[in-house]
Structure formats: structure tokens, C-alpha cells
Amino acid sequence: MRRIIPFLIALCLALPAAAERKQSFGELDVHYSVFNSSFLQPDIASAAGLVRSKTQGVVNVAVLKAGKASTALVSGQVKNLLGQSTALTFRQVTESGAIYYLAQFPFSSREILSFTLDVRQGDNTHRITFNQEMFPDD
């Protein structure tokens, strides 16, 4: 499990298709990325409870408050160009002071998906919307 966090950080920083994105809300920074689950090594995926598949994506969200890992309630949905929506069910992964929220979603072919993420901390909910092109792994 200790290798999950460094791998996810490296993945966020290294893969152009999974380019990390960040949105700030005052002193709250929300980092998020989307990538194909087949990019994960089998042992990393297993330790994180993720299914590796050429048609399964992963959303990775980290919340920082004043530069330190912080808990939040993360929810969201992903929608394809036909308007078909899938709810994202995030689960928290905590290790060595790092806190991440991971959710998986299916996709069937090369397509542009629209994501809506809601990050709630205390009485404040922040919405992030973005598009990501996904490619099934060959």
C-alpha cells in the first residue's frame, strides 16, 4: 500500500493524457486527474482496490488546505457526448499523511467525457467541471 501514493503522484505528474489539474478555492486546493486504469501496475491496482481494464478509467482527487492534506466529501458524475451519465463513487485512501479520493468509471471507445466533481468541506461545496478525452488501451 505504501507504493500507491508515490505511484499516483508520479502518474499525475508524468502522463500527458492524465495531466494533473488544480483548482483553488481560497486556501483550499483541489488536484484532480483522470487516467486509464490499465496504466496501473497489477499490484498497485490491487492494493488500491481498483480494477485494471482497457475500458475502465480512474478519477484521482486530492484536497489540500493551506498546503496540507485535508479530508472532504467528494462526489461526482461523468457524462458521454450522448448525455448518458454515470455516478462516480469515491473512496478515501489514506497513507503516510496523504489523502486521496479514487473513483472508477467505464468507457467503451475513444471519446470525450464531461466530468462534474463536487468537493464538500464543512458547509462549503465547490464544483469542478472539465472534459477529458479517453482512449481504450490496446
PDB file of N, CA and C in Angstrom, residues 31-34 58-62 72-78 86-93 100-105 115-119 130:
ATOM      1  N   HIS A  31      -6.657  19.056  -6.400  1.00  0.00           N
ATOM      2  CA  HIS A  31      -5.882  18.486  -7.501  1.00  0.00           C
ATOM      3  C   HIS A  31      -6.660  17.284  -8.022  1.00  0.00           C
ATOM      4  N   TYR A  32      -6.767  17.163  -9.335  1.00  0.00           N
ATOM      5  CA  TYR A  32      -7.510  16.036  -9.895  1.00  0.00           C
ATOM      6  C   TYR A  32      -6.881  15.585 -11.201  1.00  0.00           C
ATOM      7  N   SER A  33      -7.031  14.308 -11.477  1.00  0.00           N
ATOM      8  CA  SER A  33      -6.545  13.745 -12.733  1.00  0.00           C
ATOM      9  C   SER A  33      -7.427  12.561 -13.111  1.00  0.00           C
ATOM     10  N   VAL A  34      -7.395  12.239 -14.405  1.00  0.00           N
ATOM     11  CA  VAL A  34      -8.169  11.122 -14.949  1.00  0.00           C
ATOM     12  C   VAL A  34      -7.229  10.319 -15.829  1.00  0.00           C
ATOM     13  N   VAL A  58     -10.033   5.983 -14.171  1.00  0.00           N
ATOM     14  CA  VAL A  58      -9.889   6.310 -12.752  1.00  0.00           C
ATOM     15  C   VAL A  58      -9.853   7.833 -12.617  1.00  0.00           C
ATOM     16  N   VAL A  59     -10.603   8.331 -11.653  1.00  0.00           N
ATOM     17  CA  VAL A  59     -10.513   9.738 -11.267  1.00  0.00           C
ATOM     18  C   VAL A  59      -9.796   9.765  -9.925  1.00  0.00           C
ATOM     19  N   ASN A  60      -8.753  10.595  -9.835  1.00  0.00           N
ATOM     20  CA  ASN A  60      -7.948  10.732  -8.626  1.00  0.00           C
ATOM     21  C   ASN A  60      -8.067  12.184  -8.153  1.00  0.00           C
ATOM     22  N   VAL A  61      -8.505  12.376  -6.907  1.00  0.00           N
ATOM     23  CA  VAL A  61      -8.692  13.719  -6.356  1.00  0.00           C
ATOM     24  C   VAL A  61      -7.939  13.817  -5.035  1.00  0.00           C
ATOM     25  N   ALA A  62      -7.202  14.920  -4.867  1.00  0.00           N
ATOM     26  CA  ALA A  62      -6.534  15.208  -3.597  1.00  0.00           C
ATOM     27  C   ALA A  62      -6.937  16.623  -3.185  1.00  0.00           C
ATOM     28  N   ALA A  72     -12.413  15.584   2.812  1.00  0.00           N
ATOM     29  CA  ALA A  72     -13.555  16.235   2.179  1.00  0.00           C
ATOM     30  C   ALA A  72     -14.538  15.145   1.775  1.00  0.00           C
ATOM     31  N   LEU A  73     -15.719  15.544   1.401  1.00  0.00           N
ATOM     32  CA  LEU A  73     -16.664  14.631   0.790  1.00  0.00           C
ATOM     33  C   LEU A  73     -16.605  14.896  -0.703  1.00  0.00           C
ATOM     34  N   VAL A  74     -16.247  13.884  -1.474  1.00  0.00           N
ATOM     35  CA  VAL A  74     -16.096  14.044  -2.914  1.00  0.00           C
ATOM     36  C   VAL A  74     -17.139  13.179  -3.610  1.00  0.00           C
ATOM     37  N   SER A  75     -17.856  13.781  -4.528  1.00  0.00           N
ATOM     38  CA  SER A  75     -18.841  13.050  -5.328  1.00  0.00           C
ATOM     39  C   SER A  75     -18.786  13.606  -6.743  1.00  0.00           C
ATOM     40  N   GLY A  76     -19.502  12.975  -7.640  1.00  0.00           N
ATOM     41  CA  GLY A  76     -19.497  13.492  -8.999  1.00  0.00           C
ATOM     42  C   GLY A  76     -20.164  12.570  -9.979  1.00  0.00           C
ATOM     43  N   GLN A  77     -20.036  12.966 -11.238  1.00  0.00           N
ATOM     44  CA  GLN A  77     -20.585  12.160 -12.317  1.00  0.00           C
ATOM     45  C   GLN A  77     -19.753  12.377 -13.573  1.00  0.00           C
ATOM     46  N   VAL A  78     -19.844  11.405 -14.469  1.00  0.00           N
ATOM     47  CA  VAL A  78     -19.197  11.504 -15.771  1.00  0.00           C
ATOM     48  C   VAL A  78     -20.291  11.299 -16.816  1.00  0.00           C
ATOM     49  N   THR A  86     -22.993   8.604 -15.603  1.00  0.00           N
ATOM     50  CA  THR A  86     -22.619   7.579 -14.630  1.00  0.00           C
ATOM     51  C   THR A  86     -22.162   8.278 -13.360  1.00  0.00           C
ATOM     52  N   ALA A  87     -22.747   7.890 -12.236  1.00  0.00           N
ATOM     53  CA  ALA A  87     -22.332   8.465 -10.949  1.00  0.00           C
ATOM     54  C   ALA A  87     -20.947   7.951 -10.587  1.00  0.00           C
ATOM     55  N   LEU A  88     -20.132   8.830 -10.023  1.00  0.00           N
ATOM     56  CA  LEU A  88     -18.808   8.455  -9.543  1.00  0.00           C
ATOM     57  C   LEU A  88     -18.880   8.226  -8.038  1.00  0.00           C
ATOM     58  N   THR A  89     -18.446   7.064  -7.606  1.00  0.00           N
ATOM     59  CA  THR A  89     -18.428   6.733  -6.184  1.00  0.00           C
ATOM     60  C   THR A  89     -16.980   6.757  -5.719  1.00  0.00           C
ATOM     61  N   PHE A  90     -16.647   7.768  -4.949  1.00  0.00           N
ATOM     62  CA  PHE A  90     -15.274   7.950  -4.488  1.00  0.00           C
ATOM     63  C   PHE A  90     -15.062   7.246  -3.161  1.00  0.00           C
ATOM     64  N   ARG A  91     -13.868   6.703  -3.008  1.00  0.00           N
ATOM     65  CA  ARG A  91     -13.486   6.168  -1.706  1.00  0.00           C
ATOM     66  C   ARG A  91     -12.159   6.786  -1.314  1.00  0.00           C
ATOM     67  N   GLN A  92     -12.028   6.986  -0.033  1.00  0.00           N
ATOM     68  CA  GLN A  92     -10.844   7.649   0.500  1.00  0.00           C
ATOM     69  C   GLN A  92      -9.715   6.660   0.704  1.00  0.00           C
ATOM     70  N   VAL A  93      -8.511   7.055   0.302  1.00  0.00           N
ATOM     71  CA  VAL A  93      -7.292   6.285   0.543  1.00  0.00           C
ATOM     72  C   VAL A  93      -6.384   7.195   1.364  1.00  0.00           C
ATOM     73  N   TYR A 100      -6.235  10.671  -0.587  1.00  0.00           N
ATOM     74  CA  TYR A 100      -6.692  10.682  -1.965  1.00  0.00           C
ATOM     75  C   TYR A 100      -8.094  10.124  -2.030  1.00  0.00           C
ATOM     76  N   TYR A 101      -8.825  10.540  -3.053  1.00  0.00           N
ATOM     77  CA  TYR A 101     -10.153  10.018  -3.321  1.00  0.00           C
ATOM     78  C   TYR A 101     -10.131   9.434  -4.721  1.00  0.00           C
ATOM     79  N   LEU A 102     -10.519   8.159  -4.832  1.00  0.00           N
ATOM     80  CA  LEU A 102     -10.464   7.439  -6.102  1.00  0.00           C
ATOM     81  C   LEU A 102     -11.849   6.945  -6.488  1.00  0.00           C
ATOM     82  N   ALA A 103     -12.158   7.052  -7.778  1.00  0.00           N
ATOM     83  CA  ALA A 103     -13.402   6.505  -8.317  1.00  0.00           C
ATOM     84  C   ALA A 103     -13.099   5.917  -9.685  1.00  0.00           C
ATOM     85  N   GLN A 104     -13.800   4.859 -10.045  1.00  0.00           N
ATOM     86  CA  GLN A 104     -13.647   4.262 -11.369  1.00  0.00           C
ATOM     87  C   GLN A 104     -14.919   4.467 -12.172  1.00  0.00           C
ATOM     88  N   PHE A 105     -14.760   4.458 -13.489  1.00  0.00           N
ATOM     89  CA  PHE A 105     -15.905   4.620 -14.385  1.00  0.00           C
ATOM     90  C   PHE A 105     -15.622   3.851 -15.670  1.00  0.00           C
ATOM     91  N   PHE A 115     -16.852  15.682 -16.958  1.00  0.00           N
ATOM     92  CA  PHE A 115     -16.839  15.351 -15.539  1.00  0.00           C
ATOM     93  C   PHE A 115     -17.359  16.527 -14.729  1.00  0.00           C
ATOM     94  N   THR A 116     -18.123  16.204 -13.707  1.00  0.00           N
ATOM     95  CA  THR A 116     -18.550  17.181 -12.713  1.00  0.00           C
ATOM     96  C   THR A 116     -18.178  16.604 -11.357  1.00  0.00           C
ATOM     97  N   LEU A 117     -17.346  17.322 -10.623  1.00  0.00           N
ATOM     98  CA  LEU A 117     -16.921  16.887  -9.292  1.00  0.00           C
ATOM     99  C   LEU A 117     -17.431  17.893  -8.270  1.00  0.00           C
ATOM    100  N   ASP A 118     -17.976  17.399  -7.178  1.00  0.00           N
ATOM    101  CA  ASP A 118     -18.378  18.240  -6.055  1.00  0.00           C
ATOM    102  C   ASP A 118     -17.494  17.885  -4.872  1.00  0.00           C
ATOM    103  N   VAL A 119     -16.810  18.892  -4.346  1.00  0.00           N
ATOM    104  CA  VAL A 119     -15.920  18.712  -3.206  1.00  0.00           C
ATOM    105  C   VAL A 119     -16.496  19.521  -2.053  1.00  0.00           C
ATOM    106  N   PHE A 130     -14.956  19.659 -16.085  1.00  0.00           N
ATOM    107  CA  PHE A 130     -13.900  19.586 -17.091  1.00  0.00           C
ATOM    108  C   PHE A 130     -14.193  18.445 -18.055  1.00  0.00           C
TER     109      PHE A 130
END
